[in-house]
């Protein structure tokens, strides 16, 4: 198509505009605005006819639809838009579409200079006689629509669209100016992208897909004429897509356009006659809009997380409102990290195990270690705004709907109002990371009594309190092992694999709760301001917080997957990332927008040592790993078939239950809890605990099915057996103060432990230390004092001086 930019002089155009003002202005104003005084207005607009054009005309920025895809770059998840539009170039539109629009709207487009003077006079005369005719050229329509769509205030919209002489004259002036600065092809291309075609379709690209589900380059003559009938009367299309509209008016106008095309010589009579016999043949593509209208309903939770992630990125705008506006207007192609196949399999497996109508939420999140890419976010819920038929709330609050079966609450990712679910023993990994980082090796041995009198204090009425009141109505906190099992000294492999509460509380005492808290934060846990951990951190008394390692604080499945992925990636922490590629409307990729945000949270050797302990949980014993007894998830992972580590976790009173499993290239966090009442006891029944482990392992198997098998390095000697450690002096039935002095003189922070413990020493005698063997210099070591329970006179002891061995404790979480 030939490019035309006319060679005209300002004097000639000024005279033409003045003639227009005198002839058309007088006639049109007399017909439509008889009371307006025109003399001064015509003169003023004539003088200013070639003032600078508005930037929105010379450099129009139209809102365009953003399309969001799954990780394959082809599966559409949803779209975000203020106006459903995608800009196209002229060569992406079939000639028959262009010819149909010219026939319908402006057959003399290539002949005029932006204003059809004869048409204006003819329309003015016709309107004077009572008819209603328009005389806007395609260029004038481009001007009007562009000003409307780029308007930032309602006053701007009114000024661009009101039916006044001033607006028409200004529009004509701008149209003439546009023709001076733009080619006919550029104007036509702009018009094709700005026109409104009904049913929220802006531009020919959106119109082609909205009505015929095909690109504008593939339109037939009948389809093109149908679309060309809509710019003048877009309301004719209302109701057509849902089968409720009357298509007679559109067919009549379509056929008129086809006849016009024949008269203009752009199609043959036979082609027009055949096209006129056809029905409209509408084949609308479903318009996916935001997260409640995703292509597959179970993708809604991921979509919601993606949207919140985008709004949180400062690179996309100064304010959250700016960022959301950019998403809806920017015309991006966004390839997310969502693995559609994995997401569907996970959802199917979860809902098979626990119905959507169950108040217990069974959910799972899968993340890629080393990048943070979120591959799946699935839960036994329907992502839907329609909650009218939801089941009763479990917390008794009938003022709001429950979360099941339908909800849009971010059950997996959380927000300012949803902090998640109690983490249980999954938090033990943070205590272990802190200890390893502080120099405590995996061989560090700690006793695992069925009940421990800890150094932490709690309220005197706390069921876990023991001993006498020691300070302001407080007693010592005395945690127990699940099932009250006990064991002799256990190293970190054993205490993590078998999830010893009492051993880990002692390890936390040795390293300090503040260090364990810092390890959790470094791994990716974002404690809610209302959490006990956050309040303690604010107050500066974290080291007095004993229950931290047992996971009384709430967290989300997304954060737990993030944290364990940090360990799986050899200590490299990556922020959760829902996108893999962001492409602008101009086709250029924005690599920084999708770049993983990572930092080294722990030394590699520390993370690999933690992995080694985590392999005991799932029953794997590769070189360098020294497990003892059966791990808490070993019976569910025996056939996994590739390197794996993990952790189970039961929250206090069975409020929730977790299984987190990871390979080097996939981490899955699976849980069960009650979103309506996260404080509710006995949510995690034995059956649901089995479900969490079974489903968690199944989803992780699906996640790694097509991935290369990888492994971790075995723990270094320093991480296994220690480096530069100091021997802890032995203590045997001696005065507690003397024992404390002996340990202090060896270079440790020695103190006498609260409470007393079973031993064969006399009551009141020191018999051992909280940690035996060796430890880093300066470590806190507690002197254990006997309660005399097992003390016997010499003649009461067996002849060989031995005591019956302890039984093997059962597997517990």
Coordinates of C-alpha atoms in Angstrom, one line a residue, residues 256-483:
X256 CA -24.5 -3.2 2.9
X257 CA -20.8 -3.1 3.5
X258 CA -20.2 -6.0 1.2
X259 CA -22.1 -4.2 -1.5
X260 CA -20.1 -1.1 -0.9
X261 CA -16.9 -3.1 -1.3
X262 CA -18.2 -4.3 -4.7
X263 CA -18.9 -0.7 -5.7
X264 CA -15.4 0.3 -4.7
X265 CA -13.9 -2.5 -6.6
X266 CA -12.2 -4.2 -3.7
X267 CA -14.1 -7.6 -4.0
X268 CA -16.0 -9.2 -6.8
X269 CA -19.8 -9.4 -6.9
X270 CA -19.8 -13.2 -6.7
X271 CA -17.7 -13.1 -3.5
X272 CA -20.0 -10.6 -2.0
X273 CA -23.1 -12.6 -3.0
X274 CA -21.7 -15.8 -1.4
X275 CA -20.7 -13.9 1.8
X276 CA -24.2 -12.5 2.2
X277 CA -25.7 -15.9 2.3
X278 CA -23.6 -16.9 5.3
X279 CA -24.7 -16.6 9.0
X280 CA -22.6 -14.5 11.2
X281 CA -20.7 -17.6 12.2
X282 CA -19.5 -16.3 15.6
X283 CA -16.9 -18.4 17.3
X284 CA -15.9 -16.3 20.4
X285 CA -12.7 -17.1 22.3
X286 CA -13.3 -17.1 26.0
X287 CA -12.0 -13.9 27.5
X288 CA -9.9 -14.8 30.6
X289 CA -9.9 -11.9 33.0
X290 CA -7.8 -11.9 36.1
X291 CA -7.8 -14.7 38.6
X292 CA -11.4 -15.6 39.1
X293 CA -11.7 -16.4 35.4
X294 CA -8.6 -18.4 34.8
X295 CA -8.5 -21.1 32.1
X296 CA -8.5 -23.9 34.7
X297 CA -10.1 -23.0 38.1
X298 CA -7.4 -24.6 40.3
X299 CA -4.9 -22.2 38.8
X300 CA -6.5 -19.3 40.6
X301 CA -4.4 -19.5 43.7
X302 CA -1.2 -19.3 41.7
X303 CA -2.7 -16.5 39.6
X304 CA -3.5 -14.6 42.8
X305 CA 0.0 -15.0 44.0
X306 CA 1.4 -13.8 40.7
X307 CA -0.7 -10.7 40.9
X308 CA 0.4 -9.9 44.4
X309 CA 4.0 -10.5 43.5
X310 CA 3.7 -8.0 40.6
X311 CA 2.1 -5.4 42.7
X312 CA 4.9 -5.8 45.2
X313 CA 7.7 -5.1 42.7
X314 CA 9.0 -1.6 42.9
X315 CA 10.4 -1.9 39.4
X316 CA 6.9 -1.8 37.9
X317 CA 5.9 1.6 39.4
X318 CA 6.2 3.9 42.3
X319 CA 2.9 2.9 44.0
X320 CA 0.9 -0.3 44.1
X321 CA -1.8 1.4 42.1
X322 CA 0.8 2.3 39.4
X323 CA 2.0 -1.2 39.2
X324 CA -1.5 -2.7 38.9
X325 CA -2.3 -0.1 36.2
X326 CA 0.9 -1.1 34.3
X327 CA -0.1 -4.8 34.4
X328 CA -3.6 -3.9 33.0
X329 CA -2.4 -1.5 30.4
X330 CA 1.1 -2.5 29.5
X331 CA 0.4 -5.2 26.9
X332 CA 2.9 -7.7 28.3
X333 CA 3.4 -11.3 27.5
X334 CA 4.3 -13.0 30.7
X335 CA 5.5 -16.5 30.9
X336 CA 5.1 -17.7 34.4
X337 CA 6.8 -20.6 36.3
X338 CA 3.5 -22.5 36.6
X339 CA 3.9 -26.1 35.5
X340 CA 0.3 -26.7 34.3
X341 CA 0.6 -30.5 34.2
X342 CA 2.1 -30.7 37.7
X343 CA -0.5 -28.2 39.0
X344 CA -3.3 -30.3 37.6
X345 CA -1.9 -33.6 38.9
X346 CA -1.3 -32.1 42.4
X347 CA -4.8 -30.7 42.5
X348 CA -6.3 -34.0 41.4
X349 CA -4.3 -36.0 44.0
X350 CA -5.2 -33.6 46.8
X351 CA -8.9 -33.5 46.2
X352 CA -9.0 -37.3 45.8
X353 CA -7.4 -37.6 49.2
X354 CA -9.5 -35.0 51.0
X355 CA -12.8 -33.5 49.6
X356 CA -13.2 -29.8 48.9
X357 CA -16.1 -30.0 51.3
X358 CA -13.8 -31.0 54.2
X359 CA -13.0 -28.1 56.6
X360 CA -9.4 -29.4 56.7
X361 CA -7.3 -27.8 54.0
X362 CA -4.8 -30.2 52.3
X363 CA -2.4 -28.2 50.2
X364 CA 1.0 -28.3 48.6
X365 CA 3.5 -25.9 47.0
X366 CA 6.4 -26.9 44.8
X367 CA 9.5 -24.6 44.3
X368 CA 12.7 -25.0 42.3
X369 CA 15.8 -24.7 44.5
X370 CA 18.4 -22.2 43.1
X371 CA 15.8 -20.1 41.3
X372 CA 12.8 -19.8 43.5
X373 CA 10.5 -20.6 40.6
X374 CA 7.0 -21.6 41.9
X375 CA 5.9 -24.6 39.9
X376 CA 2.7 -25.5 41.6
X377 CA 0.3 -24.2 44.2
X378 CA -2.5 -26.7 44.8
X379 CA -5.1 -27.1 47.5
X380 CA -8.4 -28.9 48.0
X381 CA -10.4 -25.8 47.4
X382 CA -12.2 -24.0 44.5
X383 CA -10.9 -20.6 43.7
X384 CA -14.1 -18.7 43.4
X385 CA -15.9 -15.5 44.6
X386 CA -19.2 -17.4 44.9
X387 CA -19.3 -18.5 48.5
X388 CA -23.0 -18.5 49.0
X389 CA -23.2 -22.2 49.4
X390 CA -20.1 -22.6 51.6
X391 CA -20.2 -25.0 54.6
X392 CA -20.3 -23.8 58.2
X393 CA -17.3 -22.1 59.7
X394 CA -15.4 -24.2 62.3
X395 CA -14.7 -21.2 64.5
X396 CA -18.4 -20.3 65.0
X397 CA -18.1 -16.9 63.4
X398 CA -21.1 -16.7 61.1
X399 CA -20.5 -13.0 60.2
X400 CA -18.3 -14.2 57.2
X401 CA -18.2 -17.2 54.9
X402 CA -16.1 -20.2 55.6
X403 CA -13.1 -21.1 53.3
X404 CA -14.6 -24.2 51.9
X405 CA -15.4 -25.4 49.3
X406 CA -15.0 -21.9 47.6
X407 CA -12.6 -19.2 48.6
X408 CA -10.1 -16.6 47.3
X409 CA -8.2 -16.5 50.5
X410 CA -4.5 -17.1 49.8
X411 CA -4.3 -20.3 51.7
X412 CA -0.9 -21.2 50.4
X413 CA 0.9 -17.9 50.1
X414 CA -0.6 -15.9 52.8
X415 CA -1.0 -12.1 53.1
X416 CA -1.3 -9.4 55.8
X417 CA -4.4 -11.1 57.2
X418 CA -3.4 -14.8 56.6
X419 CA -0.3 -15.8 58.5
X420 CA -0.6 -19.5 57.8
X421 CA -0.5 -22.6 60.1
X422 CA 1.7 -23.7 63.1
X423 CA 4.9 -25.1 61.7
X424 CA 5.5 -27.9 64.2
X425 CA 8.8 -29.8 64.1
X426 CA 9.7 -28.5 60.6
X427 CA 11.3 -25.5 62.5
X428 CA 13.9 -27.8 63.9
X429 CA 15.9 -27.4 60.8
X430 CA 16.6 -23.8 61.7
X431 CA 18.0 -24.7 65.1
X432 CA 20.2 -27.3 63.4
X433 CA 21.4 -24.8 60.8
X434 CA 22.2 -22.3 63.5
X435 CA 24.1 -24.9 65.4
X436 CA 26.1 -26.2 62.4
X437 CA 26.9 -22.6 61.4
X438 CA 28.1 -21.9 65.0
X439 CA 30.6 -24.9 64.8
X440 CA 28.5 -27.7 66.4
X441 CA 29.2 -30.8 64.3
X442 CA 26.6 -33.4 63.3
X443 CA 28.2 -35.8 65.8
X444 CA 27.2 -33.4 68.7
X445 CA 25.4 -35.7 71.2
X446 CA 22.5 -34.7 73.4
X447 CA 20.4 -36.9 75.7
X448 CA 16.8 -37.4 74.7
X449 CA 14.8 -37.9 77.9
X450 CA 11.0 -38.4 77.7
X451 CA 10.6 -35.1 79.6
X452 CA 13.1 -32.3 79.9
X453 CA 13.3 -29.6 82.5
X454 CA 14.5 -26.8 80.3
X455 CA 16.1 -23.5 81.2
X456 CA 13.1 -21.6 79.7
X457 CA 10.4 -20.3 81.9
X458 CA 6.6 -20.4 81.4
X459 CA 3.5 -19.5 83.3
X460 CA 2.9 -21.6 86.4
X461 CA -0.5 -22.9 85.0
X462 CA 1.0 -24.0 81.7
X463 CA 0.5 -27.8 81.3
X464 CA 4.1 -28.0 80.2
X465 CA 5.4 -26.4 83.3
X466 CA 7.1 -28.3 86.0
X467 CA 9.0 -27.8 89.3
X468 CA 8.4 -25.0 91.9
X469 CA 7.7 -21.4 91.1
X470 CA 11.0 -19.7 90.5
X471 CA 10.2 -16.2 89.2
X472 CA 7.0 -14.0 89.2
X473 CA 4.5 -16.9 89.0
X474 CA 6.7 -18.8 86.5
X475 CA 8.0 -22.3 86.5
X476 CA 10.3 -24.1 84.1
X477 CA 9.0 -25.2 80.8
X478 CA 9.3 -29.0 80.5
X479 CA 8.7 -30.3 76.9
X480 CA 8.2 -34.0 76.2
X481 CA 8.8 -36.2 73.3
X482 CA 5.7 -37.3 71.3
X483 CA 4.7 -40.6 72.9

